[in-house]
Every structure is written in structure tokens, then in C-alpha cells.
Coordinates of C-alpha atoms in Angstrom, one line a residue:
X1 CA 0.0 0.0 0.0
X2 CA 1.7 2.8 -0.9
X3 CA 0.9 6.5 0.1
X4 CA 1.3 9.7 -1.8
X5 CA 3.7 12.2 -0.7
X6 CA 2.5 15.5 0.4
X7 CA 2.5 18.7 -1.3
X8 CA 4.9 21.0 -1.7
X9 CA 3.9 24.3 -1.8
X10 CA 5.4 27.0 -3.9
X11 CA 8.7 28.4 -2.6
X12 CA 8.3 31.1 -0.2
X13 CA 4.2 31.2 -0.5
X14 CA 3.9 29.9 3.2
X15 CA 6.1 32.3 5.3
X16 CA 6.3 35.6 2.9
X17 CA 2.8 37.4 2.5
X18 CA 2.1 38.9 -1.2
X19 CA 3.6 42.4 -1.3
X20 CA -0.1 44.0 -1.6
X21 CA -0.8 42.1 1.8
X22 CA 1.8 43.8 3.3
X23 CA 1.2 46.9 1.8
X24 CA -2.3 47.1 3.3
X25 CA 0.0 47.6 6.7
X26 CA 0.6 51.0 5.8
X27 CA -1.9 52.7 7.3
X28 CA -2.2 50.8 10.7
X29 CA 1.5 51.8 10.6
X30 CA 1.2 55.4 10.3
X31 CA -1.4 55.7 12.9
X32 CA 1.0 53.0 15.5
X33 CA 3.9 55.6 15.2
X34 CA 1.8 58.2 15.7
X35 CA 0.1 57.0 18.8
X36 CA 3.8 56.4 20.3
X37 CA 4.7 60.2 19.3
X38 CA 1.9 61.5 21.3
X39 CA 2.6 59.0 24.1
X40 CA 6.0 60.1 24.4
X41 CA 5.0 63.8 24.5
X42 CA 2.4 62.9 27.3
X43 CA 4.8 61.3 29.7
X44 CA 7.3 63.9 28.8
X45 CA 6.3 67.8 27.8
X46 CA 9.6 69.0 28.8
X47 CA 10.5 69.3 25.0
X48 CA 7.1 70.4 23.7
X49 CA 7.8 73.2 26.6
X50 CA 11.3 74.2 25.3
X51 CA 10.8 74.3 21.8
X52 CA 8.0 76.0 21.9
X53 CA 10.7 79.2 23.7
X54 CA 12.5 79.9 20.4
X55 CA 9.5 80.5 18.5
X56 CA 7.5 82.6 21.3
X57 CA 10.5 85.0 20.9
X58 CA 10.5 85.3 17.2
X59 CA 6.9 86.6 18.1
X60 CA 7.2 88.2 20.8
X61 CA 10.4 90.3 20.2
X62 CA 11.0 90.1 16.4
X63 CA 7.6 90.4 15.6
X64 CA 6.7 93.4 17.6
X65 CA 9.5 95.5 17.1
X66 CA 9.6 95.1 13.3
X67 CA 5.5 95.6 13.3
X68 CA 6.5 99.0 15.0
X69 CA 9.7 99.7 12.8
X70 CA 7.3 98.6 9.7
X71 CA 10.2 98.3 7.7
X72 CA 9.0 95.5 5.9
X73 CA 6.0 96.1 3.9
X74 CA 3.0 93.4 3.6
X75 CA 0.7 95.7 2.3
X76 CA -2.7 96.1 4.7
X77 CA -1.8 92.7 6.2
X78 CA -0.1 93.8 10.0
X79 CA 3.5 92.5 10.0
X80 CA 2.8 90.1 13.1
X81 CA -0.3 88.9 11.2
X82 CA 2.1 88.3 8.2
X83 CA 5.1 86.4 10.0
X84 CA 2.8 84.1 12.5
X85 CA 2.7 81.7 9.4
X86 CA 5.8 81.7 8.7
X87 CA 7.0 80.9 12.2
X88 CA 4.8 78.1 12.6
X89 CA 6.0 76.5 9.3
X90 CA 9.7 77.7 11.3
X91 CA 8.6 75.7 14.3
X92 CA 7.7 72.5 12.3
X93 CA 11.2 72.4 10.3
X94 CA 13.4 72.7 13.6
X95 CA 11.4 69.4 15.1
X96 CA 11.7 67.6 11.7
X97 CA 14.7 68.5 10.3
X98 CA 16.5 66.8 13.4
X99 CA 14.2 63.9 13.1
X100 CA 17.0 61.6 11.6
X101 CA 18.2 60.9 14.7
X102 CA 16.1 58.5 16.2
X103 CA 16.6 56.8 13.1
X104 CA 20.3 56.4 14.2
X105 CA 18.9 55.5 18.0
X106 CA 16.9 53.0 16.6
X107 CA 20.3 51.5 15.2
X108 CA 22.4 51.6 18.1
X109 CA 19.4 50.1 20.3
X110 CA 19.2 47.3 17.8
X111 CA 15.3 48.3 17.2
X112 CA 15.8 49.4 13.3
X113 CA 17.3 45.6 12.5
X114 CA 14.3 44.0 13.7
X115 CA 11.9 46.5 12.6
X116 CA 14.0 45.8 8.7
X117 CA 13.2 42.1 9.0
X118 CA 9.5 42.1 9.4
X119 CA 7.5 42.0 6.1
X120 CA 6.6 45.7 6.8
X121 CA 7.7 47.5 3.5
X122 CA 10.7 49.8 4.3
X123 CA 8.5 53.1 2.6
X124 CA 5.3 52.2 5.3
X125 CA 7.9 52.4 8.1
X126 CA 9.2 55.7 6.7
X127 CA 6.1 57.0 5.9
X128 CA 5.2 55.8 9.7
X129 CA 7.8 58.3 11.3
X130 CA 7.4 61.0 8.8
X131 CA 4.2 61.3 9.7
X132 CA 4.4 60.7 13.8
X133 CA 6.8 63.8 13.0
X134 CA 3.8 65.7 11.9
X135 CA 1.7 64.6 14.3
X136 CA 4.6 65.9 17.3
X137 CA 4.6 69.4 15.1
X138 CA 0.7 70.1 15.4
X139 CA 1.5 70.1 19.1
X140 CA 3.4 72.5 18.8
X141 CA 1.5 74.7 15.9
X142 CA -1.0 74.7 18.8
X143 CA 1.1 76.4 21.4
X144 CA 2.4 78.8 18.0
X145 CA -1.4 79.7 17.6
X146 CA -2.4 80.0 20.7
X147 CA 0.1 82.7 21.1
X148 CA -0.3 84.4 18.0
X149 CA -4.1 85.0 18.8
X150 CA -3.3 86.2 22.0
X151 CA -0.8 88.5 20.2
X152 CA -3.7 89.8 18.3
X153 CA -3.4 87.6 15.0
X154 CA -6.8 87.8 13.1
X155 CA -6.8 83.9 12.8
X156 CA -9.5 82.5 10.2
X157 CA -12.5 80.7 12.6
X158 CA -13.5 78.6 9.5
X159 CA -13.1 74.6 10.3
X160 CA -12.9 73.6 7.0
X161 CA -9.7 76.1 7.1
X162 CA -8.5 74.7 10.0
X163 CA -8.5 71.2 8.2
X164 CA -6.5 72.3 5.6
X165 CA -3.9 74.2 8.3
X166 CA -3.6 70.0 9.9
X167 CA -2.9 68.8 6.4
X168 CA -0.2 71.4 5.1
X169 CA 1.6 70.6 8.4
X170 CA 1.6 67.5 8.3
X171 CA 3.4 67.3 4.6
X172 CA 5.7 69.8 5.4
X173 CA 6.7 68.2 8.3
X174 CA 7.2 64.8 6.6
X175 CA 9.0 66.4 3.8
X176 CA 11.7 67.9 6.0
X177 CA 11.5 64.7 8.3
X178 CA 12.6 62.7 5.1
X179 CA 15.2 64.5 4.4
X180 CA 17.0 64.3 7.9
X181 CA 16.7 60.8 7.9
X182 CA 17.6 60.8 4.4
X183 CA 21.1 62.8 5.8
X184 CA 21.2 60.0 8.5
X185 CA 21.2 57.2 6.1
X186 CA 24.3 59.2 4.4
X187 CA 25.8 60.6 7.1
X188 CA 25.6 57.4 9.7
X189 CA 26.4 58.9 12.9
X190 CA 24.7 61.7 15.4
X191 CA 27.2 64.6 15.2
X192 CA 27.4 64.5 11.4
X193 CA 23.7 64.6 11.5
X194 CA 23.8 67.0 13.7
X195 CA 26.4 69.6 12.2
X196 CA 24.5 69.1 8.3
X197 CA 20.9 69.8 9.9
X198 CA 22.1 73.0 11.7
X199 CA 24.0 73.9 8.5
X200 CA 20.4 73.6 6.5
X201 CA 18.1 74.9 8.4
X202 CA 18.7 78.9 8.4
X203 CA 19.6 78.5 5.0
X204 CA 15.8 76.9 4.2
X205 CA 14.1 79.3 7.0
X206 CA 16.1 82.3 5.4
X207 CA 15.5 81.4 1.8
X208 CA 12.0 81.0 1.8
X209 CA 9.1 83.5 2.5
X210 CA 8.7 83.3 6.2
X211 CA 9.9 86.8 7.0
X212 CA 9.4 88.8 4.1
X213 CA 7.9 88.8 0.6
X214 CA 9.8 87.4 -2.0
X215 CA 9.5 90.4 -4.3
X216 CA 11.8 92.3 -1.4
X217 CA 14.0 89.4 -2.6
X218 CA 17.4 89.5 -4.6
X219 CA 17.2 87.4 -7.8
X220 CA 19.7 84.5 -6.7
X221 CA 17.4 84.3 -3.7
X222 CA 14.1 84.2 -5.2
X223 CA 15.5 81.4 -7.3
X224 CA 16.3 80.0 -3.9
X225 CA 12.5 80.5 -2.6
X226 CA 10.9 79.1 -5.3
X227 CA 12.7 75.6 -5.3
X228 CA 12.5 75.9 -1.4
X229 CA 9.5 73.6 -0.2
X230 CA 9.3 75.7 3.1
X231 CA 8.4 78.5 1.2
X232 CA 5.1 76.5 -0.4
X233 CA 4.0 75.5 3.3
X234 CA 3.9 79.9 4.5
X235 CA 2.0 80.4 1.4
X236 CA -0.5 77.6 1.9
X237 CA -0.4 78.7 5.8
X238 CA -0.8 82.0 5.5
X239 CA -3.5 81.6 2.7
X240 CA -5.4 79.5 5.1
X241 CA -4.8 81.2 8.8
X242 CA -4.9 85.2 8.1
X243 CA -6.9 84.9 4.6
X244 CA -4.1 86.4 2.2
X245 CA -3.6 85.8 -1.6
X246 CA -2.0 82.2 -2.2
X247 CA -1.8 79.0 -4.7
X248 CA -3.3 76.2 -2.5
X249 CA -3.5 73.7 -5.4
X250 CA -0.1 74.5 -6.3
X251 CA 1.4 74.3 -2.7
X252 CA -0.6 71.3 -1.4
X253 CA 1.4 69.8 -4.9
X254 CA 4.2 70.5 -4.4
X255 CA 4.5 69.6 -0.8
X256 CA 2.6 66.2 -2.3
X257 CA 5.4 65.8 -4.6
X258 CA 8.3 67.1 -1.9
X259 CA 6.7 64.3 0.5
X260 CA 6.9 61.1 -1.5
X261 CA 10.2 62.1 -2.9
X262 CA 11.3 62.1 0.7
X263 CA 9.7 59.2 1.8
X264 CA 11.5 57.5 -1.2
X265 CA 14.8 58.7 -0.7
X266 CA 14.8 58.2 2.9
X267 CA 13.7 54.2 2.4
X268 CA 16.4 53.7 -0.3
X269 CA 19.0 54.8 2.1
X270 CA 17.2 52.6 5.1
X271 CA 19.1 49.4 5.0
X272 CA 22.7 51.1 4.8
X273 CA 22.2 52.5 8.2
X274 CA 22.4 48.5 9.5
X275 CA 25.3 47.1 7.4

């Protein structure tokens, strides 16, 4: 009597899920690294306090004496009005654009390797942190606002506004958070990370819109400003919070675009940080 011998199933069909299986992860991801962001800023506000100083000050003493100076001209928009935009989007590029490096304490703890051998696509964890960035910055836009309206900001009241304000954020603060851990992937350690993203940022704060108009620009700088996706996130801010002039569609594009190119980069670099 003889008996037959059992299937074999196809190589790697049993263990190894179909990629659009895994891909279906991505958003349970997003919101997981989320969730942990605002767990960590519950149990600790100490940062959310501290960072929160630097832009209070541009307010408070930048803003005011150059709304008094008026040396800047915004037309009928009030100077403080004009610049609360732009030092929110300020805010949100100082958490991201240091983001990278819990990238690099993920490596040293040992927590990126596992993470990199779970059938998670590399992009969804990416995507995950880049937006758990975001969701860090809107704690902080809050305090920004708050602050501003008690300044005197004419903020818009209208939700569907408001919406839009969450949104903008949260791509700008994924594009910039890409691009720090995109530095991290190159740059492999802390202090290199740390000595590129200081070297960037006042270059991408200065060169974009945040303080003044670009027509009060010089020509090398406006070229600066319009490849600058900082300067895309004031415009769709400002257009939203105080009601001035802007290109939504063309912002919310390009900080579309600016996003997945991060997110991209960033996930092609992943694996080098563990070899």
C-alpha cells in the first residue's frame, strides 16, 4: 500500500505574504507611530515646553518691534499677522529636520534591524515616522497659535480652514523629516547629522518666505525660494490662517510631490544604516 507524498507548496508562498498584503499595513502603521509620538509627548512635555521658547520669541520680540519699525512692507496685512505663518512653518522644520536621529537611536538600540526584518515595507515604516513627526509638530502649531491670537493675530474661525492648516503641516513636516533621515542614512552617525541639519536649516528658513515677501528678494534668492518647499507650506499657511492671496493647489502639490520624494529617498537609504 503505498501513500502519496505531500504537497509541496510554492517556494516562499507559506512564510512571505504577497507584497499587496503587506502593503495594506501602511496605514495601521502610520497611525501606531503616531500614537507612540503623542505617548511620548504625554509622559514627557519638557521638550514640547522648550521648543515651543524659540518661536514665542520670534513673536514676541521680532515680531513686535519690526510691526513697530514697519520696515517690511505686507501691504494692509499687519507684520505680526504676516510672519505668524511663517514661524509656525519655522517651528515645524526645527522638530523635523532633526528627526533623523532617532533613526540612528533605533540602530544603536538594535530596534531598526528587527523593525527591517518584518515584512513591513521599508517606505510604510518611513512613511510611519514622517508622519508621527507631523503629528509631534501640530503640538506645537497649537502652542504657536495660541500665542499668536493672544498677540492679536486675526486667525481664520472657519473649520474647514483649519482642516487644511492640519494637512499642510503634516506634509511639510514629513518632507523635511525625510530629508533628515535621508542625511542620516548618508551621514551614519549623530554629530554629522547634527552639524548638516544645523548647516540647512537657516539657509531653508532664510531662503524661503517666512519673513518677508519674495518680491523684497534679490534674484539669486528668489531662485532659492521658489525651489525651497518651506516656502510652499507659509503660502499655503498664511492663505489659510490670516486669509491672504495664495496658490493652494499649487502648494498642497508640491508639498505632495516634496513628501513622496522624501519618503522614497529616505527608504532607499534605510538598509545602509544597518550594514
Amino acid at each position: 500500500m503505498t501513500h502519496a507524498a505531500p504537497a509541496v507548496p510554492p517556494a516562499g508562498s507559506a512564510d512571505v505574504p504577497p507584497a499587496w498584503t503587506t502593503w495594506r499595513l501602511l496605514p495601521a502603521r502610520v497611525v501606531a507611530m503616531c500614537i507612540v509620538e503623542l505617548q511620548k509627548i504625554r509622559h514627557d512635555r519638557t521638550e514640547l515646553y522648550t521648543r515651543a521658547i524659540q518661536p514665542a520669541l520670534w513673536l514676541l520680540i521680532f515680531g513686535e518691534t519690526f510691526s513697530r519699525l514697519r520696515a517690511i512692507p505686507t501691504g494692509k496685512v499687519p507684520y505680526l499677522d504676516y510672519l505668524a505663518p511663517g514661524i509656525l512653518a519655522q517651528s515645524t522644520l526645527f522638530i523635523a529636520i532633526f528627526y533623523g536621529i532617532q533613526i540612528i537611536w533605533d540602530r544603536d538600540a538594535g530596534v531598526l534591524a528587527k523593525l527591517l526584518v518584518t515584512p513591513t515595507p521599508r517606505a510604510a515604516l518611513i512613511t510611519g515616522k514622517a508622519f508621527a513627526a507631523g503629528t509631534r509638530a501640530l503640538t506645537q502649531a497649537v502652542a504657536i497659535l495660541v500665542l499668536s491670537a493672544i498677540l492679536g493675530v486675526t486667525l481664520t474661525l472657519n473649520p474647514l480652514r483649519w482642516l487644511g492648516v492640519i494637512v499642510i503641516v503634516m506634509l511639510g513636516t514629513a518632507f523635511f523629516s525625510c530629508l533628515s533621515m535621508t542625511i542620516a542614512g548618508l551621514a551614519m552617525s549623530r554629530d554629522r547629522l547634527m552639524g548638516i541639519g544645523q548647516a540647512i536649516t537657516m539657509p531653508l528658513f532664510f531662503g524661503s518666505n517666512a519673513l518677508y515677501p519674495v518680491d523684497l528678494m534679490p534674484t539669486w534668492l528668489r531662485v532659492i525660494s521658489h525651489v525651497n518647499p518651506l516656502s510652499y507650506e507659509v503660502d499655503a499657511l498664511r492663505h489659510l490662517l490670516i486669509g491672504t492671496p495664495g496658490h493652494l493647489l499649487l502648494d498642497f502639490g508640491v508639498l505632495v510631490v516634496a513628501a513622496a520624494a522624501g519618503i522614497t529617498a529616505a527608504s532607499a537609504l534605510l538598509g545602509r544604516l544597518v550594514r
